[in-house]
Coordinates of C-alpha atoms and ligand atoms in Angstrom, one line a residue:
X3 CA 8.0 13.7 16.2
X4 CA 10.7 16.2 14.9
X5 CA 8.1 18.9 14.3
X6 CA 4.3 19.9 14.3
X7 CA 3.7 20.3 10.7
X8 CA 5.6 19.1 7.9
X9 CA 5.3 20.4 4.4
X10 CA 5.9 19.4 1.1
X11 CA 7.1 20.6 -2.5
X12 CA 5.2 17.8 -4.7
X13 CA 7.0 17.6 -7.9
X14 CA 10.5 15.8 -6.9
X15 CA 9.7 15.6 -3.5
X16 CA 6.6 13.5 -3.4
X17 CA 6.7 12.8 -6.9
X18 CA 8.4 11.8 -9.7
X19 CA 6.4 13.9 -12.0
X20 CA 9.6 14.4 -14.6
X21 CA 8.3 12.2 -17.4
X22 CA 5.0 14.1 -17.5
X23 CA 5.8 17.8 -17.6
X24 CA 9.4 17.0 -20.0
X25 CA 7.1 15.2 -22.4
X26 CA 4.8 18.3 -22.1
X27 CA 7.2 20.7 -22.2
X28 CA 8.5 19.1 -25.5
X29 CA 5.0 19.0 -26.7
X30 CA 4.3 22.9 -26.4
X31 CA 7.9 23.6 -27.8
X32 CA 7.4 21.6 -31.4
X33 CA 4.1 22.9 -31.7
X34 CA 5.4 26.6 -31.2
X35 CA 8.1 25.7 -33.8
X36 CA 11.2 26.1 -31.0
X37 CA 13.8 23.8 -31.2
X38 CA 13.6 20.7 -29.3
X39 CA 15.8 20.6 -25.6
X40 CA 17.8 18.4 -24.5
X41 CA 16.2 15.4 -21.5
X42 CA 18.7 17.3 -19.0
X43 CA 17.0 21.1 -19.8
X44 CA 13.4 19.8 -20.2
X45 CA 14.4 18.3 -16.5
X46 CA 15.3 22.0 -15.1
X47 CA 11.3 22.6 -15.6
X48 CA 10.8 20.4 -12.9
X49 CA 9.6 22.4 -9.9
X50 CA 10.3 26.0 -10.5
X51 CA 7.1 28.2 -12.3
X52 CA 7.1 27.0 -15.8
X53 CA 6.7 30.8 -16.9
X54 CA 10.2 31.7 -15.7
X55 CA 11.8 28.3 -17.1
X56 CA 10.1 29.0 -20.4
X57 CA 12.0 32.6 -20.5
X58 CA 15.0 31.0 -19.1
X59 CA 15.5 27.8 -20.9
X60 CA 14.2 29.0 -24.3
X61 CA 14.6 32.8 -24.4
X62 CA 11.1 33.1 -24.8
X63 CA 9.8 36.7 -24.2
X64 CA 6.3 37.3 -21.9
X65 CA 3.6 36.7 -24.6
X66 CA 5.3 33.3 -26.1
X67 CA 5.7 31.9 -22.9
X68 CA 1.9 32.4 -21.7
X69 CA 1.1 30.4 -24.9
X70 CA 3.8 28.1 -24.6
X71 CA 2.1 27.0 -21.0
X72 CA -1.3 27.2 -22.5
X73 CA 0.0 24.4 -25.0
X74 CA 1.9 22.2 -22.1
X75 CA -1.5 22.0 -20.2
X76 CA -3.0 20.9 -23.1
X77 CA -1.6 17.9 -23.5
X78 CA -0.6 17.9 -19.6
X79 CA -4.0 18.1 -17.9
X80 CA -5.5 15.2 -19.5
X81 CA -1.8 13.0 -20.1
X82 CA 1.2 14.3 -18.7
X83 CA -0.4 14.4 -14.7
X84 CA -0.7 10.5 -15.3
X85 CA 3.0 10.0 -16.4
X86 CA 4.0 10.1 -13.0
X87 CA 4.5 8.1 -9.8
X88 CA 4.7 8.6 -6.0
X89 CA 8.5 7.7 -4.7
X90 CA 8.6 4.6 -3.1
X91 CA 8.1 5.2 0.8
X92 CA 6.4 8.6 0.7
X93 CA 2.9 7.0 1.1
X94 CA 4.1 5.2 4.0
X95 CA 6.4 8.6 5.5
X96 CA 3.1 10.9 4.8
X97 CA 0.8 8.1 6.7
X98 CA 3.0 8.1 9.4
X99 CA 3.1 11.5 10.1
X100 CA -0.5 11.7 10.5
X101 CA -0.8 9.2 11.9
X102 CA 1.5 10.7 15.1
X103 CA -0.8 13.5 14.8
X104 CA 1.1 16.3 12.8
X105 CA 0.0 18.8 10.1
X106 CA 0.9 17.8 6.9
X107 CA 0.7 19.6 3.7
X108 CA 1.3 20.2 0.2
X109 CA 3.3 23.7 -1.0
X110 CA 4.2 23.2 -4.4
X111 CA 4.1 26.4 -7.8
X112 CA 1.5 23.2 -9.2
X113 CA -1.8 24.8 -9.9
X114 CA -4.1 23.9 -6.8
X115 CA -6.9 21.6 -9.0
X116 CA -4.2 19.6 -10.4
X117 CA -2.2 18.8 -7.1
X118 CA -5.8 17.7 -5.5
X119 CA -6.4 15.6 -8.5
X120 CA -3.0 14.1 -8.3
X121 CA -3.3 13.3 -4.1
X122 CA -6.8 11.4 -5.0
X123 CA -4.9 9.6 -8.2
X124 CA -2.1 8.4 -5.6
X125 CA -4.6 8.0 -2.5
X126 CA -2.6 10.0 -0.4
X127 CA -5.3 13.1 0.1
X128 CA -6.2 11.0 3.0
X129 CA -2.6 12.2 4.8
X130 CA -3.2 16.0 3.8
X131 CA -4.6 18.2 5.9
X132 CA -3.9 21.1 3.1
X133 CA -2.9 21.4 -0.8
X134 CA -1.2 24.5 -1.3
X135 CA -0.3 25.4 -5.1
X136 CA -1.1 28.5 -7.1
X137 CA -4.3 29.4 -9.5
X138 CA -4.1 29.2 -12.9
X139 CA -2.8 32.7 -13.6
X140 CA -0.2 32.7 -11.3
X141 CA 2.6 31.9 -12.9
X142 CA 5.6 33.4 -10.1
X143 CA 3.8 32.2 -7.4
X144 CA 6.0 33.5 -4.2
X145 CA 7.5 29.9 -2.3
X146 CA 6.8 31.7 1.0
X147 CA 3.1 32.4 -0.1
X148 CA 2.2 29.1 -0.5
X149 CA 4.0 27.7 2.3
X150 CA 2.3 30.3 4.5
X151 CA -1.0 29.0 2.5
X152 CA -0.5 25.1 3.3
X153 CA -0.4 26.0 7.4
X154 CA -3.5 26.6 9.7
X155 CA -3.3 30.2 11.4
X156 CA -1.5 31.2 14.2
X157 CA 1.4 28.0 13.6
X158 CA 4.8 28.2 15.0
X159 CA 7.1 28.5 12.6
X160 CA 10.3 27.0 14.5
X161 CA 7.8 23.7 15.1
X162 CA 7.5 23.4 11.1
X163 CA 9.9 21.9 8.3
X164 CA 9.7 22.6 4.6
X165 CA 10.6 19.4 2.4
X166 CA 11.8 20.2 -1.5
X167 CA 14.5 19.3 -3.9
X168 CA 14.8 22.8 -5.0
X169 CA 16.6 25.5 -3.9
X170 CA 13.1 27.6 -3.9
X171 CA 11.7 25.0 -1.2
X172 CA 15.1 25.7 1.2
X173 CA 15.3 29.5 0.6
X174 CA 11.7 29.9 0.9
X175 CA 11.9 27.9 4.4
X176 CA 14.8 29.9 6.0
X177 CA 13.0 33.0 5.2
X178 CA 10.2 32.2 7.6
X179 CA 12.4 30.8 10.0
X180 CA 11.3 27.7 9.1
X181 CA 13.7 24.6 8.8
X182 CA 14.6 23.8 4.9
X183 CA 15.0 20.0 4.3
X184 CA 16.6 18.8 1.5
X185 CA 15.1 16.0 -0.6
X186 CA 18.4 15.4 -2.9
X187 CA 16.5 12.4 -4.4
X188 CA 14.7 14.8 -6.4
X189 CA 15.5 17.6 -9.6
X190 CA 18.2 19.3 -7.6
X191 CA 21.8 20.3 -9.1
X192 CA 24.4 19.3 -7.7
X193 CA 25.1 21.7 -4.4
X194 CA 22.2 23.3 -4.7
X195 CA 20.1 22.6 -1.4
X196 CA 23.6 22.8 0.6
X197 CA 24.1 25.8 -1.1
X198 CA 20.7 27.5 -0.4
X199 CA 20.9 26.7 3.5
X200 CA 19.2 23.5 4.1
X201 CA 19.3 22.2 7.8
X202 CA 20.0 18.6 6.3
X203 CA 20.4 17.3 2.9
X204 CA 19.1 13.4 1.9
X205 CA 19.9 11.6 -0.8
X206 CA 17.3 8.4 0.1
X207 CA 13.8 9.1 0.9
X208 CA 14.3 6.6 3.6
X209 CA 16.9 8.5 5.2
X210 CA 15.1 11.5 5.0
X211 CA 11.7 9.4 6.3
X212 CA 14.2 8.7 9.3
X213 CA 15.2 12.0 10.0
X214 CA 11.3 13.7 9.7
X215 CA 10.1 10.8 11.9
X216 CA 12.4 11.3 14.9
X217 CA 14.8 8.4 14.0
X218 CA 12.8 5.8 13.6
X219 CA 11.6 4.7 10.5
X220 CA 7.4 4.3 9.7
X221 CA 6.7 0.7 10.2
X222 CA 4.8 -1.2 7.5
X223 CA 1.6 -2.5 7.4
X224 CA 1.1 -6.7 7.4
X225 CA -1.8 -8.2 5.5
X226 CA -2.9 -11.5 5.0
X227 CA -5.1 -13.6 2.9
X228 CA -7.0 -16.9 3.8
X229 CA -9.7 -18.9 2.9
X230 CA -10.5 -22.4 2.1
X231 CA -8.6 -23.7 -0.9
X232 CA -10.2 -22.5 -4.2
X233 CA -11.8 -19.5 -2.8
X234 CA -9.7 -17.3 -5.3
X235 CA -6.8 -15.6 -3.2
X236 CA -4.7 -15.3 -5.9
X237 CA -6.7 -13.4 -8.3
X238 CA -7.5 -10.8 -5.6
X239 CA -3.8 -10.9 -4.8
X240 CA -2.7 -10.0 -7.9
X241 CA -5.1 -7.2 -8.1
X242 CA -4.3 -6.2 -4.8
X243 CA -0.6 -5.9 -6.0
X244 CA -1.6 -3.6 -8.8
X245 CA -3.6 -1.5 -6.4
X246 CA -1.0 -0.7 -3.7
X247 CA 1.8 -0.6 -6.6
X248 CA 0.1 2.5 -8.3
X249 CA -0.6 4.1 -4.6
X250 CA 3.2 4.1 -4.5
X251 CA 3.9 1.9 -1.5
X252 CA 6.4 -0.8 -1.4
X253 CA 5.3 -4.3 -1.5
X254 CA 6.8 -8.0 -0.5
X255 CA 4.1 -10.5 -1.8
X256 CA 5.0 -13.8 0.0
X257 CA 3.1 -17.1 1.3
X258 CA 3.2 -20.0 3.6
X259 CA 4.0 -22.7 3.9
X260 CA 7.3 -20.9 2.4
X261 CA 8.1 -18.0 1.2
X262 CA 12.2 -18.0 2.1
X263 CA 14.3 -20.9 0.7
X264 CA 14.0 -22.9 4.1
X265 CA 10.3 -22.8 4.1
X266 CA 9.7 -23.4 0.5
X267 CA 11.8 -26.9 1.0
X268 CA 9.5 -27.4 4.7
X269 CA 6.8 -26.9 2.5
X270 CA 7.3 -29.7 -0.2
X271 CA 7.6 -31.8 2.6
X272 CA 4.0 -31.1 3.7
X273 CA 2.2 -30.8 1.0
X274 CA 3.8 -33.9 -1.2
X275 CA 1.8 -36.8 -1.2
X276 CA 4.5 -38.3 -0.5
X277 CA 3.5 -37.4 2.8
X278 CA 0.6 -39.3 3.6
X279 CA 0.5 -40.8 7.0
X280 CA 2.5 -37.9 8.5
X281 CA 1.0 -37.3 12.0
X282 CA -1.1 -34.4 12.5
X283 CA 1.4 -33.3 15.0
X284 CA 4.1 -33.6 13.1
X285 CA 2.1 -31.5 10.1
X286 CA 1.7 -28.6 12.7
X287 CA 5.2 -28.1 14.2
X288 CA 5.9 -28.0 10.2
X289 CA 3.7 -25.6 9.4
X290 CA 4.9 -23.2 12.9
X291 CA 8.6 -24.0 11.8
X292 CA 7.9 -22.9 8.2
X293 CA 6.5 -19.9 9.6
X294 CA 8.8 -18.5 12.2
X295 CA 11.8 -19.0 9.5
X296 CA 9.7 -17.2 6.6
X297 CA 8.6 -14.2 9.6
X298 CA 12.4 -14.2 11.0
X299 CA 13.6 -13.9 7.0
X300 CA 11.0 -12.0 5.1
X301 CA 8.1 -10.7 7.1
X302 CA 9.6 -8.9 9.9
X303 CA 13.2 -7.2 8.0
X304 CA 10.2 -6.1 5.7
X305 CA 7.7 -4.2 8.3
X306 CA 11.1 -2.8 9.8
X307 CA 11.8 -0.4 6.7
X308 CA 8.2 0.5 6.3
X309 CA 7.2 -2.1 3.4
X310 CA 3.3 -3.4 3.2
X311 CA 4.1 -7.1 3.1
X312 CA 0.9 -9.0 2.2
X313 CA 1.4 -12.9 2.3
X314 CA -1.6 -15.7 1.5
X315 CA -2.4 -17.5 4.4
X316 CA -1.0 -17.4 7.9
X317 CA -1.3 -18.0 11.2
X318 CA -5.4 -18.4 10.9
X319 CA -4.7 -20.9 8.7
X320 CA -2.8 -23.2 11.1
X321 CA -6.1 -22.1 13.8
X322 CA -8.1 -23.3 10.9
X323 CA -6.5 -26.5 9.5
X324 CA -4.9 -27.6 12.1
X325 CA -6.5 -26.8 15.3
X326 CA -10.2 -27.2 14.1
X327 CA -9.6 -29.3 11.4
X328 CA -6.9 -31.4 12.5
X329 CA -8.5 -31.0 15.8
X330 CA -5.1 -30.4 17.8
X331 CA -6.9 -27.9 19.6
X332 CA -6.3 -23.4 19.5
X333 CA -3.6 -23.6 22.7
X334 CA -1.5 -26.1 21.1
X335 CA -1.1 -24.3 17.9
X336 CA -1.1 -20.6 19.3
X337 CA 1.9 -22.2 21.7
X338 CA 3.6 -23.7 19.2
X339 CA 3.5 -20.2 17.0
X340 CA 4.5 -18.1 19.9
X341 CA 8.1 -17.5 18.0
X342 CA 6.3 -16.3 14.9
X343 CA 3.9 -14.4 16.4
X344 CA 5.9 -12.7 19.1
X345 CA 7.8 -10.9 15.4
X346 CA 5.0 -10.2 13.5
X347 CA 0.9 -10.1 13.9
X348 CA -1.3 -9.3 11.0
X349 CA -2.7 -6.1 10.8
X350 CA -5.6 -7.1 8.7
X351 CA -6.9 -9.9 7.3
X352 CA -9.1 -10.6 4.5
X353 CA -10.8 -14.1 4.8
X354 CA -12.4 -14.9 1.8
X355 CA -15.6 -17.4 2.1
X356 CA -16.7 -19.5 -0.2
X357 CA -19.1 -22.3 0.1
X358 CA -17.6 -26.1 -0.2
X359 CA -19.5 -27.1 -3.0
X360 CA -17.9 -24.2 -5.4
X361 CA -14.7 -24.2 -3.8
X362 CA -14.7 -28.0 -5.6
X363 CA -15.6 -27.4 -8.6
X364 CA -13.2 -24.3 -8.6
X365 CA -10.2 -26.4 -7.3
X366 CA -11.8 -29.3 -10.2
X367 CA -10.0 -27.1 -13.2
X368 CA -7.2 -26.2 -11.5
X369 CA -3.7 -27.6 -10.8
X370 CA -3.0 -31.1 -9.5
X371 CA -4.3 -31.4 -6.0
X372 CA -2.2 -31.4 -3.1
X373 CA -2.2 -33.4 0.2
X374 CA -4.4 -31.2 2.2
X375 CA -6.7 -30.7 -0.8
X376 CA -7.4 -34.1 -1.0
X377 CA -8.9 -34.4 2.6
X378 CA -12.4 -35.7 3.3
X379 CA -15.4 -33.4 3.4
X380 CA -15.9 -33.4 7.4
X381 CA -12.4 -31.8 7.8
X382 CA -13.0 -29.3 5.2
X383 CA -16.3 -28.3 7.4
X384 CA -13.8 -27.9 10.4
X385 CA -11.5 -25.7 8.7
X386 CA -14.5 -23.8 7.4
X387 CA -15.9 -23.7 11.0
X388 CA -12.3 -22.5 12.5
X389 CA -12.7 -19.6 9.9
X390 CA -15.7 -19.2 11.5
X391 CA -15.1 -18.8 14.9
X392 CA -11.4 -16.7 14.4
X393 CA -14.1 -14.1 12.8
X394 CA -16.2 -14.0 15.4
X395 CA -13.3 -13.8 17.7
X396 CA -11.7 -10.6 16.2
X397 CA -14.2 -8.7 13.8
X398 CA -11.9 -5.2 14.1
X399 CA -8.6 -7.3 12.1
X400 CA -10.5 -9.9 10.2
X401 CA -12.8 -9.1 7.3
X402 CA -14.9 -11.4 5.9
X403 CA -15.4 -11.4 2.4
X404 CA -17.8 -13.6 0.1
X405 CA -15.7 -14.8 -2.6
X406 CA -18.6 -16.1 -4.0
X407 CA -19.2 -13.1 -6.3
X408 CA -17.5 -11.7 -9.6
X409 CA -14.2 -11.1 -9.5
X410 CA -14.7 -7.2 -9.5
X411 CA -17.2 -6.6 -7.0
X412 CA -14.9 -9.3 -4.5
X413 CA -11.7 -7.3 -5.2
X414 CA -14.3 -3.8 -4.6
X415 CA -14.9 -5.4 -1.0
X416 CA -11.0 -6.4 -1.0
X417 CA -10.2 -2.7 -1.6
X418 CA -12.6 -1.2 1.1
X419 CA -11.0 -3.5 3.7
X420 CA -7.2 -2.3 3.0
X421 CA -8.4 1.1 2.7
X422 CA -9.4 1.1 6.0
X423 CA -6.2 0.2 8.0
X424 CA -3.7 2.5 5.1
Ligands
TYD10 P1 -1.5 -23.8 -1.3 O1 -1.2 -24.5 -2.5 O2 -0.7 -22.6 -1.0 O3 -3.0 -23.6 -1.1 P2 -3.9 -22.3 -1.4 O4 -3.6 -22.0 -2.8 O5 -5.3 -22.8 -1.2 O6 -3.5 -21.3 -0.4 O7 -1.3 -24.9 -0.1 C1 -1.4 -24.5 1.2 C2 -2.2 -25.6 1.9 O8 -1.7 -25.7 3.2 C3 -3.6 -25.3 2.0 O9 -4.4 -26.4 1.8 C4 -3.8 -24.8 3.4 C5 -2.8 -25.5 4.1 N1 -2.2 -24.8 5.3 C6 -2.4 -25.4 6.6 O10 -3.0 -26.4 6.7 N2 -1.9 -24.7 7.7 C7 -1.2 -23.6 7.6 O11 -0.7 -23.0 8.6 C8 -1.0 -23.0 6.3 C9 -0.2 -21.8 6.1 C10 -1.5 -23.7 5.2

């Protein structure tokens, strides 16, 4: 790691919190009778105290701007917060430098409640060691106060970086002889972080990522999906989706067979019914050459630049189907994966159980069935009894889930086990 404690200005460093506070901003403004600003002024409020940018921006005197910011939180505390988003990669950057055991910390001129309230909205309060921001009279909070605020006593300065998009951030930084990174992604003006003496300037929160990390970029997290057919993965993927999405991390949704143009077309070939009397072997070598393509293509370029890729069904599917209910045995198909697997392994998997008799009646209203669907009732028991043992085998990746609940209290469980590993 490139330091010991890393902190952080929230609003255009973490966050895109712009549409939030300009829509506030506009807010207080109409209902003081002010003339409205223009998108690009309502955007300089980003990140400095909103006291001085109400004097600055609108020639407001002491008095109107207290009441100006009384109106803004009014329709900010409640609204504006919400109109925000993480950048894409900072929950992955700020999970990664915990996880290599550094401080890491909030320093942001947001009041304090409102900063903690946004890190549980985003789920990233589990990365924070401390949320630095002022109270709510402090509106000229000092940069170096709260910077000094967000680190445990007695830290070394030269062993800590300060990330903004603001000038404040940098200059704050280099006057604790602290280093001032530049998070150009952000609210700054052209210049303005060179300008104030930042020790390196980024224009992509990647590149930035890659810098505060040592060079390397965080590597993402893999998840999979499996179950019997009908046990409802898609539902809990698409709430899944939803879930991650508003956390802020970047997501590839896939699926085998498939899920690159090579494997989608190995994949018609397996599951047409047209392809009745192919040989079990001949189904499995399939199934491990759909996979190493889709892992070589999708998964693994993916986990490289810290995505959470989350694909339905995998390699314990092949254990499952094939080696238990195909019966070609676990070293066959474990040897016949080894290119797959030596590129990407699941960091957790959700196995969703289900018995057979409502997994039947489930598949009943669906789509069409498909070759494997329309296997006999002794290989389903295999495949459920594959499931079985690849649980029993590795409880700390696999959770088991029972799918046989409402679709709520499934995707609570499905939320507890992801929560876990981010
Ligand atoms: P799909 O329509 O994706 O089924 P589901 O919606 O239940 O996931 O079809 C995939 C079928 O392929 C499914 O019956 C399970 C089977 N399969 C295997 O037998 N081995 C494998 O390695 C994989 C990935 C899937």
């Amino acid at each position: 790691m490139k330091y010991d404690y890393y902190l952080f200005d929230f609003d255009g460093t973490v966050a895109d919190t712009g549409e939030g506070i300009r829509r506030s901003v506009a807010y207080s403004l109409e209902k003081m009778g002010f003339p409205p600003l223009n998108e690009a002024t309502l955007s300089r409020f980003i990140g400095p105290p909103l006291h001085d940018s109400y004097m600055e921006f609108c020639g407001m005197d002491d008095e109107q701007a207290e009441r100006a910011i009384a109106l803004y939180r009014e329709r900010y505390v409640d609204i504006g917060l919400y109109e925000s988003h993480l950048y894409p990669g900072m929950a992955m950057l700020l999970r990664a430098l915990k996880r290599g055991g550094a401080w890491v910390a909030i320093a942001s001129a947001k009041p304090t409640f409102m900063l903690q309230r946004l890190a549980k909205h985003f789920g990233i309060d589990k990365y924070l060691d401390a949320i630095s921001g002022t109270g709510l009279d402090r509106h000229s909070a000092d940069k170096r106060d709260l910077i000094l605020a967000a680190l445990p006593e007695g830290a070394d300065l030269s062993r800590a970086c300060m990330c903004g998009d603001r000038r404040f951030d940098v200059e704050a930084a280099a006057g604790l002889g602290m280093a001032g990174v530049g998070a150009d992604y952000g609210y700054s003006m052209p210049g303005e972080l060179a300008g104030a003496g930042a020790c390196a300037v980024f224009g992509a929160l990647s590149d930035m990522a890659q810098y505060l990390l040592g060079g390397e970029l965080p590597r993402g997290l893999f998840l999979t999906l499996e179950g019997s057919d009908g046990c409802g993965k898609s539902t809990q993927l698409a709430l899944l989706r939803e879930y991650l999405e508003k956390r802020g991390f970047e997501l590839v949704l896939t699926r085998e067979p498939g899920g690159c143009p090579i494997s989608e077309r190995i994949r018609e070939v397996i599951l047409s019914l047209d392809s009745k009397g192919m040989s079990d072997e001949c189904e499995a070598l399939l199934y491990a050459a759909s996979r190493v393509e889709h892992v070589r293509e999708v998964v693994e370029p993916a986990l490289k630049c810290g995505k959470i890729v989350i694909c339905d069904r995998f390699l314990d599917s092949s254990i499952a189907y094939q080696a238990y209910g195909r019966e070609l045995g676990e070293d066959f198909i474990r040897q016949i994966n080894t290119p797959a697997i030596r590129l990407a392994k699941p960091d957790r998997t959700l196995l969703l159980t289900l018995d057979r008799a409502q997994a039947r009646r489930r598949l009943a209203q669906g789509a069409p069935l498909d070759r494997l669907e329309l296997e006999k009732e002794d290989f389903f028991a295999r495949v459920q009894a594959g499931y079985e043992a690849l649980a029993k085998a590795e409880p700390e990746r696999i959770a088991v889930i029972d799918a046989s609940r409402g679709i709520d209290e499934v995707f609570e469980a499905v939320k507890a086990a992801v929560d876990e590993v981010l």
